[in-house]
Coordinates of C-alpha atoms in Angstrom, one line a residue:
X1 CA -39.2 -18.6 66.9
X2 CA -40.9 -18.6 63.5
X3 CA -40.6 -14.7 61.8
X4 CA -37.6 -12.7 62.2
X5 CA -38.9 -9.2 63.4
X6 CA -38.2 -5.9 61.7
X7 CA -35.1 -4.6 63.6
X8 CA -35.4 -1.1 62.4
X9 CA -39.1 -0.9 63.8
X10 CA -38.8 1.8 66.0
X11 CA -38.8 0.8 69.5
X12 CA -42.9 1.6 70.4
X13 CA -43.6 2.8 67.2
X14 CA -46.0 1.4 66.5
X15 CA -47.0 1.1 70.1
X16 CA -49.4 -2.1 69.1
X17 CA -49.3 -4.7 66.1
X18 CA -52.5 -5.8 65.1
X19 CA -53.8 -8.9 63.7
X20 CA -57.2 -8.9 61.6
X21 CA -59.0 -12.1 62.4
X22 CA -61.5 -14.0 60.2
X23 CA -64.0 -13.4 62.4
X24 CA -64.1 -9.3 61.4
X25 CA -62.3 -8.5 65.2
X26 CA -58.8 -7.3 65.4
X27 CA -56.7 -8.7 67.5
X28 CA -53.8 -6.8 69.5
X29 CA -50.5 -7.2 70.2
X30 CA -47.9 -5.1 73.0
X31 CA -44.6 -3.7 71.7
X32 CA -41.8 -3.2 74.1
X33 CA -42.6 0.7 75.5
X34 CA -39.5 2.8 76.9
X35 CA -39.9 3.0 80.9
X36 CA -40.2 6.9 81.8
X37 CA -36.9 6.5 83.9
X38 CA -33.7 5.1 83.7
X39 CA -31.5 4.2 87.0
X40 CA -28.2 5.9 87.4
X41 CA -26.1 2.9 87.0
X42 CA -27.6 2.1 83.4
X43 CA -25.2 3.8 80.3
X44 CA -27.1 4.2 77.6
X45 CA -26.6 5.9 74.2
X46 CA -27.9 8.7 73.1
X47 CA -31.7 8.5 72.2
X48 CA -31.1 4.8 72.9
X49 CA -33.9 3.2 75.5
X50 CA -31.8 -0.1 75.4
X51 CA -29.3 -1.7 77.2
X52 CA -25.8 -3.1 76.0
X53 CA -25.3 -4.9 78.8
X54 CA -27.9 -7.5 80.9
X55 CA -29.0 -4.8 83.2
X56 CA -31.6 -3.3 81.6
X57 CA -34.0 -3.9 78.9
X58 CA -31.6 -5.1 76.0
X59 CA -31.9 -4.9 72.4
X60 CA -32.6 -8.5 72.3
X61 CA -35.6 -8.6 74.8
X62 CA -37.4 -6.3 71.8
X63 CA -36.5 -8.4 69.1
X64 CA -37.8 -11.2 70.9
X65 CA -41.3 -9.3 71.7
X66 CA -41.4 -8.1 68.1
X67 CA -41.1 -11.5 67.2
X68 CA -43.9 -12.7 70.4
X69 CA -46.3 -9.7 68.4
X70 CA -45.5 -11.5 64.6
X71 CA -47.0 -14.3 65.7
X72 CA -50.2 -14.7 63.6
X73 CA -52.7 -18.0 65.4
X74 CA -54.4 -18.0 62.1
X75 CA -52.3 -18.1 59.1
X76 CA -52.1 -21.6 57.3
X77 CA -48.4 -21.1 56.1
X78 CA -45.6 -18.9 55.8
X79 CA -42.9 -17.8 58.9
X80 CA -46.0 -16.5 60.9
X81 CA -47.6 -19.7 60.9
X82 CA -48.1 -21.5 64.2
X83 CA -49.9 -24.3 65.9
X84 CA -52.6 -23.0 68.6
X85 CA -53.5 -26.0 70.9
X86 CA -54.5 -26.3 74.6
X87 CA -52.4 -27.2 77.3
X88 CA -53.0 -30.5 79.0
X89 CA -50.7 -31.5 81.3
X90 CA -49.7 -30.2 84.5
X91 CA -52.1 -28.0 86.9
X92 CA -53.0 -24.6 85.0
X93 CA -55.6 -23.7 81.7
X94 CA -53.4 -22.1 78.5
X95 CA -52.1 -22.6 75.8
X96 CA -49.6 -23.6 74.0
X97 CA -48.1 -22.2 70.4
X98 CA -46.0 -24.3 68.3
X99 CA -43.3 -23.7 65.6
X100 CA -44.2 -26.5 63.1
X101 CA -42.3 -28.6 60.7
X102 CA -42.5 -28.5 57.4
X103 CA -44.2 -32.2 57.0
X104 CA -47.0 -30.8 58.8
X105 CA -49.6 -28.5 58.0
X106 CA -51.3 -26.2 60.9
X107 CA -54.7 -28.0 60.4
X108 CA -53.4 -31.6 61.1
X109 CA -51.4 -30.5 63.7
X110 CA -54.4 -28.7 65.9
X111 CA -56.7 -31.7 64.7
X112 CA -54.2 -34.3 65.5
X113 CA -52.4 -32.9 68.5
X114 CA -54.6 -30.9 70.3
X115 CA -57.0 -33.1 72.2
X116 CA -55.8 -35.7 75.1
X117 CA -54.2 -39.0 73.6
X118 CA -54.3 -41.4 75.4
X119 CA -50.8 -43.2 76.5
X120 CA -49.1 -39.8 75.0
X121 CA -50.9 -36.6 77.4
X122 CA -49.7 -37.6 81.0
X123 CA -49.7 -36.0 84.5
X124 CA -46.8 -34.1 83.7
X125 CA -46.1 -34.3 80.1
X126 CA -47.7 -33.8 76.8
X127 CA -45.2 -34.7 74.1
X128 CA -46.1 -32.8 70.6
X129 CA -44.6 -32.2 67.3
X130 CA -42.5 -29.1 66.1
X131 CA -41.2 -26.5 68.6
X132 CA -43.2 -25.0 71.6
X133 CA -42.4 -21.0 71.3
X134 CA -44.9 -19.5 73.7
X135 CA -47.7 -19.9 76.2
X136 CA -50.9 -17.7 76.3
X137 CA -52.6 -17.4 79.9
X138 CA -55.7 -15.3 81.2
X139 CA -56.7 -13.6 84.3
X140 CA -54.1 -13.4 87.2
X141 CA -51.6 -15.7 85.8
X142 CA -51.2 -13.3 83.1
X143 CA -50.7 -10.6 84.7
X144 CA -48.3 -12.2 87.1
X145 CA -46.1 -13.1 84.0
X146 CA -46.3 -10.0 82.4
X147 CA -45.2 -7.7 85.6
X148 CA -42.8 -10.2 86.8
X149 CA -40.8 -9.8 83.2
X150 CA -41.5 -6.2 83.3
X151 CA -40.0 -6.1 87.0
X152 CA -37.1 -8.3 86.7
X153 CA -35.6 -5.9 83.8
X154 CA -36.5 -3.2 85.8
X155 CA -34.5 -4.6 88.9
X156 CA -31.2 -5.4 87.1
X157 CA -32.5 -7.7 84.3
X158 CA -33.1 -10.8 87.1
X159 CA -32.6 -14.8 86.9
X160 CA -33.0 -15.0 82.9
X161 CA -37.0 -14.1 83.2
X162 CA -38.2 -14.6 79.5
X163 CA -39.9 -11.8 77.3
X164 CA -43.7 -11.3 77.8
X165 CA -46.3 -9.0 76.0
X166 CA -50.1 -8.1 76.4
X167 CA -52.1 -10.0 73.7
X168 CA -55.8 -10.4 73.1
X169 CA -57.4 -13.6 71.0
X170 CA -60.3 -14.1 68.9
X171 CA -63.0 -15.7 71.9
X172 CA -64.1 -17.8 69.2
X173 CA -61.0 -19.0 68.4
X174 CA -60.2 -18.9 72.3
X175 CA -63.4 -21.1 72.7
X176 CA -63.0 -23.5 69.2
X177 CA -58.8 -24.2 71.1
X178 CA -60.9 -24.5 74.6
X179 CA -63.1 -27.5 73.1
X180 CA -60.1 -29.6 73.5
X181 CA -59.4 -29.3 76.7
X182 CA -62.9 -31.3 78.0
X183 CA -59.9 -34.4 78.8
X184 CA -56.5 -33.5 80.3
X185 CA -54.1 -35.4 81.3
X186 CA -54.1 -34.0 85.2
X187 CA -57.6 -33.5 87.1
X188 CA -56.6 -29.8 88.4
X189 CA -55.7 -28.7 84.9
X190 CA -59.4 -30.0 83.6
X191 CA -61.2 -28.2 86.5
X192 CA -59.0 -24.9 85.7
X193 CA -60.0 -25.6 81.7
X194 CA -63.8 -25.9 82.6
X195 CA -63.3 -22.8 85.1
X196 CA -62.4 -21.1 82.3
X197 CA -64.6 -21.9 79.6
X198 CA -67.4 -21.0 82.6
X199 CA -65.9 -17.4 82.5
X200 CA -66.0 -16.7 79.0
X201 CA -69.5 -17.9 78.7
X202 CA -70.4 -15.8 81.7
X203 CA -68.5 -12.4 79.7
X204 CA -66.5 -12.4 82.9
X205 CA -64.2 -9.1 82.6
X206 CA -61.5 -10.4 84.5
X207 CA -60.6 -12.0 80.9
X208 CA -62.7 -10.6 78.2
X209 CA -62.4 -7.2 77.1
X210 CA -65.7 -5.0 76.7
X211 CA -68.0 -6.3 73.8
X212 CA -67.3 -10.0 74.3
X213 CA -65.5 -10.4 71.1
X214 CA -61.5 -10.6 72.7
X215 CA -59.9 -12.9 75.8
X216 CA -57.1 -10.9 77.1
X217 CA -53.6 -12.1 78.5
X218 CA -50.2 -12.8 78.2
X219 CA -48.0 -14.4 75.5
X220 CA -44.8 -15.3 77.0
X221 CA -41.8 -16.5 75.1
X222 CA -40.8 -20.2 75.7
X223 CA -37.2 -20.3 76.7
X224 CA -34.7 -22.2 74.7
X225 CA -31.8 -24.1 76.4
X226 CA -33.9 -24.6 79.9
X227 CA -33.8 -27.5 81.4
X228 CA -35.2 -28.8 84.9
X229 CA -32.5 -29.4 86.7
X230 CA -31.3 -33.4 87.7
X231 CA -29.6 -32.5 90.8
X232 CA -32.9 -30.9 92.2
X233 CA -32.0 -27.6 93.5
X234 CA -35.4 -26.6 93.9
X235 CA -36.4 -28.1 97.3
X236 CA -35.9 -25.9 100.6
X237 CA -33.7 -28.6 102.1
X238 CA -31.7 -29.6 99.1
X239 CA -31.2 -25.7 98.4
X240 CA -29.7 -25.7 101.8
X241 CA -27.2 -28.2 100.7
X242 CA -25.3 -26.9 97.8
X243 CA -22.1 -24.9 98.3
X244 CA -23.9 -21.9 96.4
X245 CA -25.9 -22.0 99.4
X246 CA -23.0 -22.1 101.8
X247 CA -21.7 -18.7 100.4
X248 CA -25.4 -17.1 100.9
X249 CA -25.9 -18.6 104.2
X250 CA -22.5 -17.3 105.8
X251 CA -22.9 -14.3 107.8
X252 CA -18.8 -13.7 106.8
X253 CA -17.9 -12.2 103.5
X254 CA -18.1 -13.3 100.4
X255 CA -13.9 -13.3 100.3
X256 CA -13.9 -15.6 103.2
X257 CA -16.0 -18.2 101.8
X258 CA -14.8 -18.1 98.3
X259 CA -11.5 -17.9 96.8
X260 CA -12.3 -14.6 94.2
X261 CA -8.8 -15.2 92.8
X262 CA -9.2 -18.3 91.2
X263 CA -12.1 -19.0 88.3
X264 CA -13.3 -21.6 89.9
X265 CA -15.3 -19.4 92.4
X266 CA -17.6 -18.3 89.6
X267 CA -19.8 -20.7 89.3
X268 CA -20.8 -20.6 93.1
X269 CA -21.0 -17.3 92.6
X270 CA -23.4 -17.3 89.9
X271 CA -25.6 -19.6 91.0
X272 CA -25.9 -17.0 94.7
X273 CA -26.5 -14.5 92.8
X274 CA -29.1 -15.7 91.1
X275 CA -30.5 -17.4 93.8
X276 CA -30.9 -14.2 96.1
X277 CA -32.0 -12.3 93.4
X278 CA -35.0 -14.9 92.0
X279 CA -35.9 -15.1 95.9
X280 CA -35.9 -10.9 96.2
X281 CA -38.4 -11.1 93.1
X282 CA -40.6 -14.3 94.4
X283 CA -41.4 -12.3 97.6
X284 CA -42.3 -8.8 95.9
X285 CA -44.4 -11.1 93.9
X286 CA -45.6 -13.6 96.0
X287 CA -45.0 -16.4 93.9
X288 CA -46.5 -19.4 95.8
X289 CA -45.4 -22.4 93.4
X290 CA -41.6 -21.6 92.2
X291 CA -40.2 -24.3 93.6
X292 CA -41.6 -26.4 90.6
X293 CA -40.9 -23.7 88.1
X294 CA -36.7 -23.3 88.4
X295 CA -35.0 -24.0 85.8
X296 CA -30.9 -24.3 84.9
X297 CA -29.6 -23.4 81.5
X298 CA -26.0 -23.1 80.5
X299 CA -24.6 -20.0 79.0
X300 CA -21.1 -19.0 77.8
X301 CA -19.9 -16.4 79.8
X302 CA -16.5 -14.2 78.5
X303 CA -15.2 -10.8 79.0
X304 CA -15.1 -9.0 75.6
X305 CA -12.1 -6.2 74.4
X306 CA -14.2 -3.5 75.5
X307 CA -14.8 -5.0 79.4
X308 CA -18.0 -6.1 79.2
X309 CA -19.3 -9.2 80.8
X310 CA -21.7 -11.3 78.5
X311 CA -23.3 -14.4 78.5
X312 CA -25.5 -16.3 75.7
X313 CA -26.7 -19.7 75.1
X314 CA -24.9 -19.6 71.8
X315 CA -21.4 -18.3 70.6
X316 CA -21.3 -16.7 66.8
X317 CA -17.8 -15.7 65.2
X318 CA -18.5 -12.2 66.7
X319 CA -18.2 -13.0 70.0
X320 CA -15.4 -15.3 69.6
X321 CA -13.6 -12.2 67.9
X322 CA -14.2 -10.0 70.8
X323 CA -13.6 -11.8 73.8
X324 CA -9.9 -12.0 75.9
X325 CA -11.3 -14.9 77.9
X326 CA -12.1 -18.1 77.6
X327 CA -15.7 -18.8 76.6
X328 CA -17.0 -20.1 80.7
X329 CA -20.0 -22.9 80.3
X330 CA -21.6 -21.6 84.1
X331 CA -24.6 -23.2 85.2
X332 CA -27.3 -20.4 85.7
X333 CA -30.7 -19.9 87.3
X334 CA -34.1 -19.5 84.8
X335 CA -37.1 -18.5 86.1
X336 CA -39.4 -19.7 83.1
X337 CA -42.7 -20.3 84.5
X338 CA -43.7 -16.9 87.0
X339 CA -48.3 -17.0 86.2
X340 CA -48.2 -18.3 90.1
X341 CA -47.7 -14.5 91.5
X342 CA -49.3 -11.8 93.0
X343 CA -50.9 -14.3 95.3
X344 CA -51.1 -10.8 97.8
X345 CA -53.2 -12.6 100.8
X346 CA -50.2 -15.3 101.5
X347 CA -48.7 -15.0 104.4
X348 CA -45.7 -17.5 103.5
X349 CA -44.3 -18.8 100.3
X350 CA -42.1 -21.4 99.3
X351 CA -38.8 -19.4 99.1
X352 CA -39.2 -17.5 102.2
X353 CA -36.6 -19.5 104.4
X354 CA -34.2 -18.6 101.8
X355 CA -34.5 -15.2 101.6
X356 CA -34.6 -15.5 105.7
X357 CA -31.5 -17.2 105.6
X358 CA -29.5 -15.6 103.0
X359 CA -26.8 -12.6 104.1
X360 CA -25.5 -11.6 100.7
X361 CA -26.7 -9.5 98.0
X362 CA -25.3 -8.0 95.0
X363 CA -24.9 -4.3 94.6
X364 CA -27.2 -3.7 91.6
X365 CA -30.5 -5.3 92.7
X366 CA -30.3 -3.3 96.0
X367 CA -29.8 0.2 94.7
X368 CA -32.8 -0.8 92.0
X369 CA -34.4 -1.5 94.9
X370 CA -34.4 1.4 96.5
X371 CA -34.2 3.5 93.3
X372 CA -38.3 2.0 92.4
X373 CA -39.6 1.9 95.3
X374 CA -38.4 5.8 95.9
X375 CA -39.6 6.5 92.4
X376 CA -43.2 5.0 93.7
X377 CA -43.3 6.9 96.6
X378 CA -42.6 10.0 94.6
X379 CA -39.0 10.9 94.6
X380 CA -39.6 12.8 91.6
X381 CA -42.1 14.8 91.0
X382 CA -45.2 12.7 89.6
X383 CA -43.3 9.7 89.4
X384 CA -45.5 7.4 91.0
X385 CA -48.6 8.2 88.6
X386 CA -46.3 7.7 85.4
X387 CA -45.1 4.1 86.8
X388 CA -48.6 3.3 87.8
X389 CA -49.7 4.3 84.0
X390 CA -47.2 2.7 82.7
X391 CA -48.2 -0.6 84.3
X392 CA -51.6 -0.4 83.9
X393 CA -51.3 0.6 80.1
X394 CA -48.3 -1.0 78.6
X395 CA -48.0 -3.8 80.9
X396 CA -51.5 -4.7 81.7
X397 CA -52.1 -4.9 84.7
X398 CA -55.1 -3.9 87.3
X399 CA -54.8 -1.2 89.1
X400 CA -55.1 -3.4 92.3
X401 CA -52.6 -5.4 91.4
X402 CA -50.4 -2.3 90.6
X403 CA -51.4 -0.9 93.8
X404 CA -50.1 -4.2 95.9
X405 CA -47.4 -4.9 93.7
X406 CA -46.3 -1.1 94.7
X407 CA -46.8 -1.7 98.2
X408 CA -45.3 -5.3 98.3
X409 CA -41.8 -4.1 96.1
X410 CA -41.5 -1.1 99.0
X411 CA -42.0 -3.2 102.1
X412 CA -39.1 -5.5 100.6
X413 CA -37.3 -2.7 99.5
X414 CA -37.4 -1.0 103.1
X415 CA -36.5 -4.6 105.0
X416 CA -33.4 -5.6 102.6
X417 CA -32.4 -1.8 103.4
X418 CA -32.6 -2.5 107.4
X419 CA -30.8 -5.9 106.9
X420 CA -28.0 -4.3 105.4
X421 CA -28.0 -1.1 107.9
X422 CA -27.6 -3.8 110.5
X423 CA -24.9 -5.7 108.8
X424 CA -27.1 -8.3 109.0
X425 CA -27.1 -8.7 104.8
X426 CA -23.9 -7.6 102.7
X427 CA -23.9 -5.9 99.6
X428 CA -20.8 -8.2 98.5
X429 CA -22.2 -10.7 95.5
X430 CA -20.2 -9.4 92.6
X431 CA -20.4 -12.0 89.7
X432 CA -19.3 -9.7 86.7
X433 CA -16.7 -7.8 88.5
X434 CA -15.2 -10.8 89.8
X435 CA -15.1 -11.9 86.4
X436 CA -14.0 -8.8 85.1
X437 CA -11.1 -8.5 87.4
X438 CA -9.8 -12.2 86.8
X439 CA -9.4 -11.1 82.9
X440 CA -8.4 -8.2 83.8
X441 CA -4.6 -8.3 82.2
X442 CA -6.0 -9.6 79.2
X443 CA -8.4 -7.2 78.6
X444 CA -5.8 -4.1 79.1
X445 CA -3.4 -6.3 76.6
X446 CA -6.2 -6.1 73.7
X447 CA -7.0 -2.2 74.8
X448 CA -2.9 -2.2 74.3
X449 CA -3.0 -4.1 70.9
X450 CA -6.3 -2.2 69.4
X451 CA -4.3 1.0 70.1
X452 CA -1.0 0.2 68.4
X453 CA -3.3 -0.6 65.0
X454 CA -3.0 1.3 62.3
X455 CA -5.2 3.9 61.5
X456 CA -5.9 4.2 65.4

């Protein structure tokens, strides 16, 4: 993304960033706000509300927000600069913000690119210049992304959910980016575009704020390195037929179906992981559509001197001078596209014979499980009010939908607990510890060798 964000912002303070517009109304932009409680199993430092480890909210997800909150949708140059055009393609109304190249300025670029072309905006596809860093959506679908990111971190930092934030937009400019959209290149996304511009002329407040001057929603990063996936994972049936899926579906342990000695088990074990854990979060959500919106991305995974498990899309000197492993190119589940939830009156979603089927989970999304949804039911004293404020005024989100999303993450919460009181589900899916113990001699060799250095 464009502009590199202050890292010695405080995290939350400022609790906003705003953006003057040249229309005389400021616009608003979320930072990344500490949660009012932290789960047992999370280590953090002192004073620190940050993560070292992908179990938590890390320092990386608030660099990448303060980075989502720099972006300016009206400067003409300079690292805040973007391109602000609508999307075409596919079946929802947003849009869509660019990184540009140099060669092109942000005028021609929205001028040039932002209405349908013909033999270029397709069904599925809408091929423009520069870099696509993040999408802005209204109404439900934003508020669906912006839990879902909020919950997945929440939950054990879940299936590579990108970064999210609250932000509100100029309705002029909203409008003036809105006028392109009258031609798409798919018939639901011009009905959901003319939906839309119906709203804003009507002052609907399910996405204007008070006043009529700002469209509220959510600005999502766009993930880098995420790819659909060629050997299409994402149908029910061709789920069933991987040998991730074989591991999920036995009712014997996790030991009997893989062979945890031997590296070669990791990437089946990965890819259950993730799986239980994105189907966990699609049925607290309700998440309708996800089998079109999986994605794979490969990240290097190694064990570092210290024990930790990490994983990154890149590899920088520092990580190749810390790790006693080998640097592990695994195949892992992205869930880059989650505007689809909170649909709370479905009875069945795509991903519910999964989740039906599955008899494995991992130890860290089922104690977060039942460590929120006790919190919500007021474990401690007051708790539930300070999570419902929380998601109401730093997420965004209705109190309805807090409400149902409450109820929703209990009732899953309370069955996953009966499946496992029953034997029915094991709490045996251990990707990082499996990984951990494999490197395990290596890692006590450098703890051996940082010792015996002088001046230790």
């Amino acid at each position: 993304m464009n502009s590199a964000p202050d890292e010695s912002l405080p995290m939350g303070d400022p609790p906003l960033i705003e953006h003057p517009t040249p229309n005389g109304v400021t616009e608003i932009a979320q930072r990344l706000i500490r949660f009012p409680f932290t789960p047992p199993d999370v280590k953090l430092k002192k004073d620190d509300a940050l993560s070292a480890s992908k179990d938590w909210f890390t320092k990386h997800d608030k660099n990448e927000i303060d980075r989502l909150d720099n972006l300016d949708f009206y400067a003409s140059s300079g690292p805040q600069c973007v391109g602000v055009v609508p999307k075409l393609h596919n079946t929802s109304a947003g849009m869509e913000i660019y990184q540009l190249p140099p060669t092109l300025s942000k005028e021609t670029f929205e001028k040039t690119e932002g209405p349908y072309r013909a033999g270029v905006t397709k069904k599925y596809s809408n091929k423009r210049s520069g870099t696509k860093v993040a999408k802005f959506k209204v109404g439900t679908m934003a508020e669906s992304g912006l839990a879902c990111f909020y919950v997945s971190r929440l939950l054990g930092h879940l299936v590579e959910v990108p970064p999210a934030i609250y932000r509100t937009m100029d309705v002029q400019e909203f409008n003036k980016v809105g006028s392109q959209a009258g031609t798409t290149g798919h018939p639901d996304c011009t009905t959901a575009w003319a939906n839309l511009r119906a709203m804003v002329k009507s002052d609907s407040p399910k996405i204007l704020l008070p006043g009529g001057k700002l469209v509220f929603g959510s600005l999502a990063q766009n993930p880098r390195g995420e790819n659909s996936s060629p050997e299409d994972y994402w149908t029910v049936g061709s789920i069933r037929g991987h040998s991730f899926y074989k591991v999920l579906s036995s009712k014997s342990p996790v030991a009997n179906s893989l062979n945890l000695n031997d590296t070669t088990c990791l990437q089946d074990l990965a890819l259950a992981q993730d799986m239980t854990r994105g189907v966990i979060l699609d049925s607290i959500f309700r998440q309708v559509d996800r089998l079109g919106n999986i994605s794979i991305t490969v990240l290097q995974h190694y064990v570092t001197n210290d024990g930790k498990v990490k994983s990154d899309d890149k590899v920088s000197d520092k990580d190749k001078a810390e790790t006693v492993s080998p640097f592990l190119p695994l195949k892992r589940i992205m869930y880059k596209d989650n505007d689809d939830g909170m649909q709370w009156g479905t009875s069945s979603i795509t991903v519910s014979p999964i989740l039906n089927e599955t008899h494995h989970v991992d130890q860290t999304i089922y104690n977060r499980l039942q460590w929120l949804a006790g919190l919500m039911q007021d474990s401690e004293p007051g708790s539930d009010a300070k999570i419902k404020d929380y998601f109401v005024n730093v997420v965004h989100i209705s109190g309805d939908n807090y409400d149902k999303l409450k109820a929703s993450l209990i009732k899953q919460a309370a069955s996953l607990k009966s499946r496992v009181d029953s034997k029915d589900v094991l709490v045996d899916l251990d990707f990082e510890g499996t990984m951990k113990r494999l490197y395990a001699k290596e890692g006590e060799a450098a703890q051996i060798k940082k010792a015996e250095a002088p001046g230790q």
